[in-house]
mmCIF file of C-alpha atoms and ligand atoms in Angstrom:
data_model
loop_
_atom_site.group_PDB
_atom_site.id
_atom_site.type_symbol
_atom_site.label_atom_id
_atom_site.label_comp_id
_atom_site.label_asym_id
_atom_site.label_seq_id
_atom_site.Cartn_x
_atom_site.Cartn_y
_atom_site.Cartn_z
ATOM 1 C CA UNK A 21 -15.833 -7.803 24.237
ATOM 2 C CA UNK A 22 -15.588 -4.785 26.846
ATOM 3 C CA UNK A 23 -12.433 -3.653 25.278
ATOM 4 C CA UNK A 24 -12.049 -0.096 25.064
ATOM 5 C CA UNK A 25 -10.733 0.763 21.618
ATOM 6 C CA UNK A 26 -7.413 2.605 21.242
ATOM 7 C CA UNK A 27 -7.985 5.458 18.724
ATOM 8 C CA UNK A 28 -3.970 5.862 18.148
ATOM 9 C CA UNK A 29 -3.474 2.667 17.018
ATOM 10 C CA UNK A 30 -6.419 3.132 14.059
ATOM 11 C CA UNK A 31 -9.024 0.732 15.984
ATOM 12 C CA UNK A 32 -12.278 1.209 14.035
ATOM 13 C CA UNK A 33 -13.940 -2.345 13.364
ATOM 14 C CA UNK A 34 -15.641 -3.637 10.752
ATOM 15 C CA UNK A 35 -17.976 -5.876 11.217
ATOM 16 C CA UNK A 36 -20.267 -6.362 8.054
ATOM 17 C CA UNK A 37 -19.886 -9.919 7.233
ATOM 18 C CA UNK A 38 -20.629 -9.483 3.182
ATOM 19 C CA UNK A 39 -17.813 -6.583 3.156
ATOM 20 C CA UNK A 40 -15.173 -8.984 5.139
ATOM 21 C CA UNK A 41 -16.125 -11.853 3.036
ATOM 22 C CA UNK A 42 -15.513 -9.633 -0.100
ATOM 23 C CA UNK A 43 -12.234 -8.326 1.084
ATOM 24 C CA UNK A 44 -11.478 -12.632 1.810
ATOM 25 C CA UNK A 45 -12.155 -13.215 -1.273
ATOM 26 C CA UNK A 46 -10.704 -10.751 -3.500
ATOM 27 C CA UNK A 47 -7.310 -11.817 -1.334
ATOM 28 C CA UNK A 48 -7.677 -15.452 -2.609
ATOM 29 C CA UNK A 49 -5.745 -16.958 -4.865
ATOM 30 C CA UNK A 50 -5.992 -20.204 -7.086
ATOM 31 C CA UNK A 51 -3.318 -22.858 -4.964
ATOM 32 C CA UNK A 52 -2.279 -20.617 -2.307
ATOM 33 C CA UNK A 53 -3.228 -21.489 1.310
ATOM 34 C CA UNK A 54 -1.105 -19.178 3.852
ATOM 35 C CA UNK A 55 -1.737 -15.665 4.655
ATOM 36 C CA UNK A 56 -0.664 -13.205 6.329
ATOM 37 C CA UNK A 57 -2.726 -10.678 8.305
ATOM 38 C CA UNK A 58 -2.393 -6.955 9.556
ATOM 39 C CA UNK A 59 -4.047 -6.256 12.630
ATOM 40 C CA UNK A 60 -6.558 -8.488 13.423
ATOM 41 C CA UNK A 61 -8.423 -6.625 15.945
ATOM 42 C CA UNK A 62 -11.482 -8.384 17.132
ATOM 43 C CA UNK A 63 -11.170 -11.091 14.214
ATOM 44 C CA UNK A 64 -13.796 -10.393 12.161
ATOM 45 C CA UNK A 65 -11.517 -10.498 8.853
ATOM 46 C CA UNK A 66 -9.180 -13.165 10.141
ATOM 47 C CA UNK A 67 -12.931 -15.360 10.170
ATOM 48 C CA UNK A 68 -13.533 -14.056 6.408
ATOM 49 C CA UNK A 69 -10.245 -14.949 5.474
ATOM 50 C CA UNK A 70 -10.308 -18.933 7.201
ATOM 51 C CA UNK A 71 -12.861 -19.470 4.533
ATOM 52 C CA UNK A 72 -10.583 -18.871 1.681
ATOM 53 C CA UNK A 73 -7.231 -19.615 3.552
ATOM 54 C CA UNK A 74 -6.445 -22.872 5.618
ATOM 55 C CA UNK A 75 -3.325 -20.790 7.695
ATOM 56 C CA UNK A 76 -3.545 -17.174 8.898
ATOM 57 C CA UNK A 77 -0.746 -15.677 10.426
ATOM 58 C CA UNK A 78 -2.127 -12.449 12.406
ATOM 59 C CA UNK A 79 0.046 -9.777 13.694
ATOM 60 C CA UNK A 80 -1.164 -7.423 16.284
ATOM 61 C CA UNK A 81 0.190 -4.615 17.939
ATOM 62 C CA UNK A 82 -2.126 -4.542 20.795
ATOM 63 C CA UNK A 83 -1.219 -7.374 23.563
ATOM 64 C CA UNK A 84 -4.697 -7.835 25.319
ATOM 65 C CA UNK A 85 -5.958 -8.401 21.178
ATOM 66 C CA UNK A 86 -3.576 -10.471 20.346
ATOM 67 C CA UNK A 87 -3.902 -12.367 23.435
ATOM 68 C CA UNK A 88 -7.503 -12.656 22.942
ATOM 69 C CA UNK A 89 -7.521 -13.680 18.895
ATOM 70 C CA UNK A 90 -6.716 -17.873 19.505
ATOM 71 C CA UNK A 91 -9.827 -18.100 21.819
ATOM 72 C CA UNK A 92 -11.719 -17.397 18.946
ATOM 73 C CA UNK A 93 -10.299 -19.809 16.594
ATOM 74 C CA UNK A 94 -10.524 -22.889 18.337
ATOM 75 C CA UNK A 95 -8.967 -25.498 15.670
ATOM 76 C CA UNK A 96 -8.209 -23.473 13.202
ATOM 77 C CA UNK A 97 -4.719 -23.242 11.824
ATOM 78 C CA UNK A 98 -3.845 -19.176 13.411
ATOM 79 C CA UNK A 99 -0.489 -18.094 14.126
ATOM 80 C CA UNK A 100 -0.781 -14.722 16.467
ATOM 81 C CA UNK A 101 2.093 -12.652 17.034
ATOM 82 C CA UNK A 102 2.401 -9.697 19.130
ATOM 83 C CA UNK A 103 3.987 -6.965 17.420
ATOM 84 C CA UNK A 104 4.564 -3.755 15.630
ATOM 85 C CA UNK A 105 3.909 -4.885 11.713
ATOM 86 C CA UNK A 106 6.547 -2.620 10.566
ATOM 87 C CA UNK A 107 9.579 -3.528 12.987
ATOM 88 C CA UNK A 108 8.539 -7.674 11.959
ATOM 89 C CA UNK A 109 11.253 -9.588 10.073
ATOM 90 C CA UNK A 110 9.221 -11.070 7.577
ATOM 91 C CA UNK A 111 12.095 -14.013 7.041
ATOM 92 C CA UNK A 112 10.761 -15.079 11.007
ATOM 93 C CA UNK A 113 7.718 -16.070 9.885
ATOM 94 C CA UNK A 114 8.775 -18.707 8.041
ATOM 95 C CA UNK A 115 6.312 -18.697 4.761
ATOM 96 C CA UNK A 116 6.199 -20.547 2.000
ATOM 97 C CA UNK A 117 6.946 -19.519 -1.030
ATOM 98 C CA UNK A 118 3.314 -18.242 -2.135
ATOM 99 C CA UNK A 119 1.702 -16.173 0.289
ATOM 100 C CA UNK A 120 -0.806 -13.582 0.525
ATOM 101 C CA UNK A 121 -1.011 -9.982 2.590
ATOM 102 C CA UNK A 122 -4.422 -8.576 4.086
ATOM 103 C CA UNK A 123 -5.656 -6.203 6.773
ATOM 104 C CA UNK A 124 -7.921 -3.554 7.499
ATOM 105 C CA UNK A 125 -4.676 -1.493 8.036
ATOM 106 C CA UNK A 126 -4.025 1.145 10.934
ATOM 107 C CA UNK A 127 -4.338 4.048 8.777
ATOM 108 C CA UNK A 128 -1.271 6.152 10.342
ATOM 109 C CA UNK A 129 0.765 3.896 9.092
ATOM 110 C CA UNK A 130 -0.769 2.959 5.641
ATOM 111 C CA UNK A 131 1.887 4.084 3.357
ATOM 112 C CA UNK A 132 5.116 2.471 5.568
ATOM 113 C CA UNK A 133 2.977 -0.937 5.216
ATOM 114 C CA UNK A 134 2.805 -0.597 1.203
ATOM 115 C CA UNK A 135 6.558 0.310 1.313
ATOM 116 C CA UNK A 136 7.279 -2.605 3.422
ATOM 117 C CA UNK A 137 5.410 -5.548 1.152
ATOM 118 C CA UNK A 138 6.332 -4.218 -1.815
ATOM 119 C CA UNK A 139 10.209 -4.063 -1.073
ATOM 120 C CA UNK A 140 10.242 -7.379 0.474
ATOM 121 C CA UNK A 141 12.873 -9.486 0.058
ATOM 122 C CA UNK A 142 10.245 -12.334 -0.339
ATOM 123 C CA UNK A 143 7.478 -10.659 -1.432
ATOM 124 C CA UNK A 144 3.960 -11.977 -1.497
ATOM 125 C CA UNK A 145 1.809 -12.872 -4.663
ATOM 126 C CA UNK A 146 -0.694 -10.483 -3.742
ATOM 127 C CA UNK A 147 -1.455 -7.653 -1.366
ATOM 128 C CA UNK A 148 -5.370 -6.402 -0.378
ATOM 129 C CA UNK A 149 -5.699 -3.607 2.048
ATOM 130 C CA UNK A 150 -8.353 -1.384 3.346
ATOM 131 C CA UNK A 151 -7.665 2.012 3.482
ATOM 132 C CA UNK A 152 -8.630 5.387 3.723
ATOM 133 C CA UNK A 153 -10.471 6.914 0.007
ATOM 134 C CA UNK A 154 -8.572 9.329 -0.645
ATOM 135 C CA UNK A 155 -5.095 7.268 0.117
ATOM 136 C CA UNK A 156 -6.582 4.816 -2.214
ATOM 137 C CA UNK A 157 -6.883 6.679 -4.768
ATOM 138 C CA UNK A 158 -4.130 8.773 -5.110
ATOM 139 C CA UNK A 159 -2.529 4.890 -5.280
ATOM 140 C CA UNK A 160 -4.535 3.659 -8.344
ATOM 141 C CA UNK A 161 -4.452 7.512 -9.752
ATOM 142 C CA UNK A 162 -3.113 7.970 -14.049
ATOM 143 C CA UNK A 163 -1.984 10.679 -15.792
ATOM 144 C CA UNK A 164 -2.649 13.975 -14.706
ATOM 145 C CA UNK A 165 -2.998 13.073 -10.873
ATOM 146 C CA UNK A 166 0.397 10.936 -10.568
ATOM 147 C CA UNK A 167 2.194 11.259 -7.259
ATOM 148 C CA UNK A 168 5.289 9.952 -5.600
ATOM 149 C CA UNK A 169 3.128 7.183 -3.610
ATOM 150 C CA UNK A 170 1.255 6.179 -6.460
ATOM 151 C CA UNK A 171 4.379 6.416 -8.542
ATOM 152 C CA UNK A 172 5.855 4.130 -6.114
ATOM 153 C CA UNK A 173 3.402 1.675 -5.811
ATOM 154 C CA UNK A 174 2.778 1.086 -9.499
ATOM 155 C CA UNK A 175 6.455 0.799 -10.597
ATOM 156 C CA UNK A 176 6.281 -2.212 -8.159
ATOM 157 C CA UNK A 177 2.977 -4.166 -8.566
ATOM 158 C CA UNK A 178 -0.383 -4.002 -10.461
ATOM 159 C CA UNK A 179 -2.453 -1.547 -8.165
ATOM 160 C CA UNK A 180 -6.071 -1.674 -8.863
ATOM 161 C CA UNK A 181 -9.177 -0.184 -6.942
ATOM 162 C CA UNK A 182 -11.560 -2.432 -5.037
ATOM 163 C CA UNK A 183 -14.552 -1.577 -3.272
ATOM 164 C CA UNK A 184 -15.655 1.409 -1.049
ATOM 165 C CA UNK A 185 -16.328 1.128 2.359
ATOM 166 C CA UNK A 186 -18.362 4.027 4.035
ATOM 167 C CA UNK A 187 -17.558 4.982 7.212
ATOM 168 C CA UNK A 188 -20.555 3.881 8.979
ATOM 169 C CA UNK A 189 -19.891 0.398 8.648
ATOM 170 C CA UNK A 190 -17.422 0.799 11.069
ATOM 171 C CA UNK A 191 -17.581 1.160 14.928
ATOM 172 C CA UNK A 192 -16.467 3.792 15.835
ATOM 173 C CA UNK A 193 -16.679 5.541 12.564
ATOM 174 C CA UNK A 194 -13.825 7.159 11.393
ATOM 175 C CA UNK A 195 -14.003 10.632 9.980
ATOM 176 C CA UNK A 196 -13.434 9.196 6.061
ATOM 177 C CA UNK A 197 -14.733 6.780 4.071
ATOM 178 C CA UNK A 198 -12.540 3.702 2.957
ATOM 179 C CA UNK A 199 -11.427 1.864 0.358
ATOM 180 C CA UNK A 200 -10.100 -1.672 -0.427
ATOM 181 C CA UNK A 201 -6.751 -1.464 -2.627
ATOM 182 C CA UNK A 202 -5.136 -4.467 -4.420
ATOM 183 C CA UNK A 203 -2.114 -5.081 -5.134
ATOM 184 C CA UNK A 204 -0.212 -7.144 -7.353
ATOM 185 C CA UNK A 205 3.721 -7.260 -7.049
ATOM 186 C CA UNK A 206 5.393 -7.485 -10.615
ATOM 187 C CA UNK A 207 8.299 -10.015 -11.409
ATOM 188 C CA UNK A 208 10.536 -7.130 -11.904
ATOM 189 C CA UNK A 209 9.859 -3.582 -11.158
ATOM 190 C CA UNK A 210 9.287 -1.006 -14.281
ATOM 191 C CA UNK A 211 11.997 1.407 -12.780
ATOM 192 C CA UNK A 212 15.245 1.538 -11.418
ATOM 193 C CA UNK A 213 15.934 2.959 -7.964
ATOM 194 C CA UNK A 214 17.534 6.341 -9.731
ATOM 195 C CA UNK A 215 14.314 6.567 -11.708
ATOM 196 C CA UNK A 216 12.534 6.699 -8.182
ATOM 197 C CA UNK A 217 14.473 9.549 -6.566
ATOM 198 C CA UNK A 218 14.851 11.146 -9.674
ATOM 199 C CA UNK A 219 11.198 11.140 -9.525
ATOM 200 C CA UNK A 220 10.994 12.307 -5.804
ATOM 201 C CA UNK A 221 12.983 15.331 -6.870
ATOM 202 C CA UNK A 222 11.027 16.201 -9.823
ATOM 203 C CA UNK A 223 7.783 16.687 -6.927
ATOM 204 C CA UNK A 224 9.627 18.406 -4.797
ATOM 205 C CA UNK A 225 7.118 21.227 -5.612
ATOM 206 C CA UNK A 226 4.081 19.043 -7.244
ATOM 207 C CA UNK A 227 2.040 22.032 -8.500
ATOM 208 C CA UNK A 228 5.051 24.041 -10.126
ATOM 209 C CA UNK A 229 6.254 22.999 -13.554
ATOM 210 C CA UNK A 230 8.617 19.844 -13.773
ATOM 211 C CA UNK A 231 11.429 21.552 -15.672
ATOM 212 C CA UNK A 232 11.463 24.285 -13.214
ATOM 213 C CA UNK A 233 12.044 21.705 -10.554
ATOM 214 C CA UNK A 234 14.143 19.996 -12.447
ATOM 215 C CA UNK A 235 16.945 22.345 -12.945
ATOM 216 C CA UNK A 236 16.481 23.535 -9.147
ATOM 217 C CA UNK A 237 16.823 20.187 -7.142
ATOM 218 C CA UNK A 238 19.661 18.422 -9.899
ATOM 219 C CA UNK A 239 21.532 21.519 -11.025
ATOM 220 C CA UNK A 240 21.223 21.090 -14.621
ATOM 221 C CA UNK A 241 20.835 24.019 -16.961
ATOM 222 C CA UNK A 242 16.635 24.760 -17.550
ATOM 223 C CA UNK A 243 16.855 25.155 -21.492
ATOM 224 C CA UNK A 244 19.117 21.815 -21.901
ATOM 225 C CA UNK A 245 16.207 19.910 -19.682
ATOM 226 C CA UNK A 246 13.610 21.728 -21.813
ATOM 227 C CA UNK A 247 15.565 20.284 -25.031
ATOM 228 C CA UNK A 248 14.900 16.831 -23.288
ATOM 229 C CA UNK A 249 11.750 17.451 -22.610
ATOM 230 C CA UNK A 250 11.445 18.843 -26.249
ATOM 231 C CA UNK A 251 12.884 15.420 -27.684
ATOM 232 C CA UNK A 252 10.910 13.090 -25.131
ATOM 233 C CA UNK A 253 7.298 14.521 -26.439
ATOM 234 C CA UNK A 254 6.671 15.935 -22.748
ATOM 235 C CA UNK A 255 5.118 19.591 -22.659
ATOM 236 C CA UNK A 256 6.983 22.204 -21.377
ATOM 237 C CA UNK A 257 4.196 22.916 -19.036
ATOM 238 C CA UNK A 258 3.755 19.945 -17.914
ATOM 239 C CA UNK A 259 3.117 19.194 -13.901
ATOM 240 C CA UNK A 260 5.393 16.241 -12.342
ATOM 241 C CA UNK A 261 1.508 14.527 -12.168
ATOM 242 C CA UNK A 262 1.710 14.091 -15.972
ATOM 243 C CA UNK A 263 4.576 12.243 -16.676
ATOM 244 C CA UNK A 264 4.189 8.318 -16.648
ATOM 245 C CA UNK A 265 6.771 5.513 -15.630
ATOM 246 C CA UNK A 266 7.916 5.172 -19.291
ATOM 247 C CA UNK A 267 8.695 9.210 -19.323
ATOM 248 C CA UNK A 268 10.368 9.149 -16.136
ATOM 249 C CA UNK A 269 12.407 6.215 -16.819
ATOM 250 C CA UNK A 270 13.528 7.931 -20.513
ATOM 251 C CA UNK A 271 14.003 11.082 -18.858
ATOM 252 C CA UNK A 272 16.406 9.305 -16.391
ATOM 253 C CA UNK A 273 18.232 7.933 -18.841
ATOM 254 C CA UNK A 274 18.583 11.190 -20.745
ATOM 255 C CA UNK A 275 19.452 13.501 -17.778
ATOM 256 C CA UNK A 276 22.574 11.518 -17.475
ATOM 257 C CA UNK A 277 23.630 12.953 -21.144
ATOM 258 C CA UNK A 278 23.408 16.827 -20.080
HETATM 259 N N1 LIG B 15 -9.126 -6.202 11.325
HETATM 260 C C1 LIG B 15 -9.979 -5.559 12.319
HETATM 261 C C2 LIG B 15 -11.299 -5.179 11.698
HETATM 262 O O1 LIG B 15 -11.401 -5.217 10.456
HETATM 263 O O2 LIG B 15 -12.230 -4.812 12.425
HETATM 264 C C3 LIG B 15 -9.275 -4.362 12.966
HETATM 265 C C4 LIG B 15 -8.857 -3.270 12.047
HETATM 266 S S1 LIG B 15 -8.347 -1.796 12.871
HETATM 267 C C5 LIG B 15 -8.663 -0.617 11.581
HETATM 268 C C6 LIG B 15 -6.554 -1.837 12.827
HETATM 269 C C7 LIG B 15 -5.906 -2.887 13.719
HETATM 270 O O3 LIG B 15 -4.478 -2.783 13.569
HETATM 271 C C8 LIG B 15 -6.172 -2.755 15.212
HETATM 272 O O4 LIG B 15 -6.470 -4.002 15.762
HETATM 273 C C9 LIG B 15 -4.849 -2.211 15.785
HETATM 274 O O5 LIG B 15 -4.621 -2.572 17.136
HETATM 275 C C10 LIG B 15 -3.833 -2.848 14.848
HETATM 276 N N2 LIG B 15 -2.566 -2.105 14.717
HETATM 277 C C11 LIG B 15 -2.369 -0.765 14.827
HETATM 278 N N3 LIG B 15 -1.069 -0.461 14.608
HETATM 279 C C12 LIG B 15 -0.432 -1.638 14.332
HETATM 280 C C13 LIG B 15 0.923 -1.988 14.030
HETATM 281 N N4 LIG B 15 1.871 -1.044 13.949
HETATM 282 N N5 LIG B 15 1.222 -3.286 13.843
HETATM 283 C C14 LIG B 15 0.257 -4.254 13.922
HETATM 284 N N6 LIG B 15 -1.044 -3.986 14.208
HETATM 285 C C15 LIG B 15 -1.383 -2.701 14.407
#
């Protein structure tokens, strides 16, 4: 296709057939026949994923793509609509109750996308995404290398690695490598909202100690948060990076006792 390819909107295609098919398939799940697709581009995962899926609904930002997806699909069950992925009311679409989320996503907007699926109202059973490396790790990252996004991702769904993409698999290649992140929403998140921007104010600094930020950002005095910290088995060293869910959510509840 003599399309010229819009570098703001992330437009670096993939077009290994093995890769897409992998991506397809690690989306699939056992009874589940609809999903839903983030920028399809040129098609070459929306292909991939008809051989796992029997409905794809694909939603472009770019009108001459979308316009030119169905010609490629002749017969097949594809549902293309034309617009921005993160202004879409998901409750238009009308899915059924198991569905699936996929894309080779713009990577601008990566983290808004996450945010999006995982909050949803009517989430889906499972989320793959290919994304830049070092995005997709800091999202599957433990102990030690925590971080709000991660934080946020994993209080909401399983989040496990998938495969690495070099960059020279896609045209044009982009300036990082990628990787394929899955995601699993849980049937009840492992934190509360306050945990979360209690959280988001303990990394206000990342690198600086956590009980330092602590009793800047919520007031509270330093040596009564260091007591907590004392009781809760956390070092007084420790980095906001160290603490897990669990610690976070204890640490929560114990604030609220100062
Ligand atoms: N799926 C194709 C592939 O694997 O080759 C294209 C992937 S390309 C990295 C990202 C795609 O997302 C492009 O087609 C781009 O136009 C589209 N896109 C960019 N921003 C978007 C947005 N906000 N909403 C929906 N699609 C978007």
């Amino acid at each position: 296709m003599a399309l010229q390819n819009k570098k703001s909107l992330g437009q670096n295609w993939l077009k290994n057939r093995d890769i897409l098919l992998d991506i397809a398939d690690l989306a699939s799940v056992d009874g589940v026949s609809d999903v839903v697709e983030i920028g399809p581009g040129l098609g070459t995962l929306t292909s991939a994923l008809f051989q796992f899926f029997d409905k794809v609904t694909a939603i472009e930002i770019d009108e001459r793509l979308a316009a030119n997806l169905p010609k490629s699909f002749p017969g097949k069950d594809l549902t293309v609509i034309n617009q921005d992925i993160l202004s879409l009311d998901l409750e238009s679409l009308n899915l059924p109750e198991k569905y699936v989320v996929a894309g080779n996503i713009p990577y601008y907007i990566t983290s808004p996308i996450i945010q999006k699926f995982l909050h949803a109202e009517h989430s889906p059973v499972k989320i793959v995404l290919l994304m830049q490396k070092e995005v997709a790790e800091r999202l599957v990252a433990g102990p030690g290398d925590y971080s709000v996004l991660g934080l946020s991702a994993q209080i909401y769904a399983k989040v496990t690695a998938g495969p690495v993409v070099k960059r020279e698999f896609f045209t044009p290649p982009p300036k990082v490598d990628s990787q394929v992140v899955v995601f699993e929403p849980l049937a009840k998140p492992l934190a509360t909202e306050r945990t979360i921007s209690l959280i988001k104010l303990g990394f206000t600094a990342p690198r600086k100690k956590l009980v330092t930020n602590l009793a800047v950002t919520t007031h509270l005095p330093k040596d009564k948060i260091a007591q907590l910290f004392e009781a809760q088995n956390i070092s007084i060293d420790a980095r906001p990076a160290d603490l897990s869910i669990e610690d976070w959510c204890e640490l929560e509840k114990n604030l609220k006792s100062i």
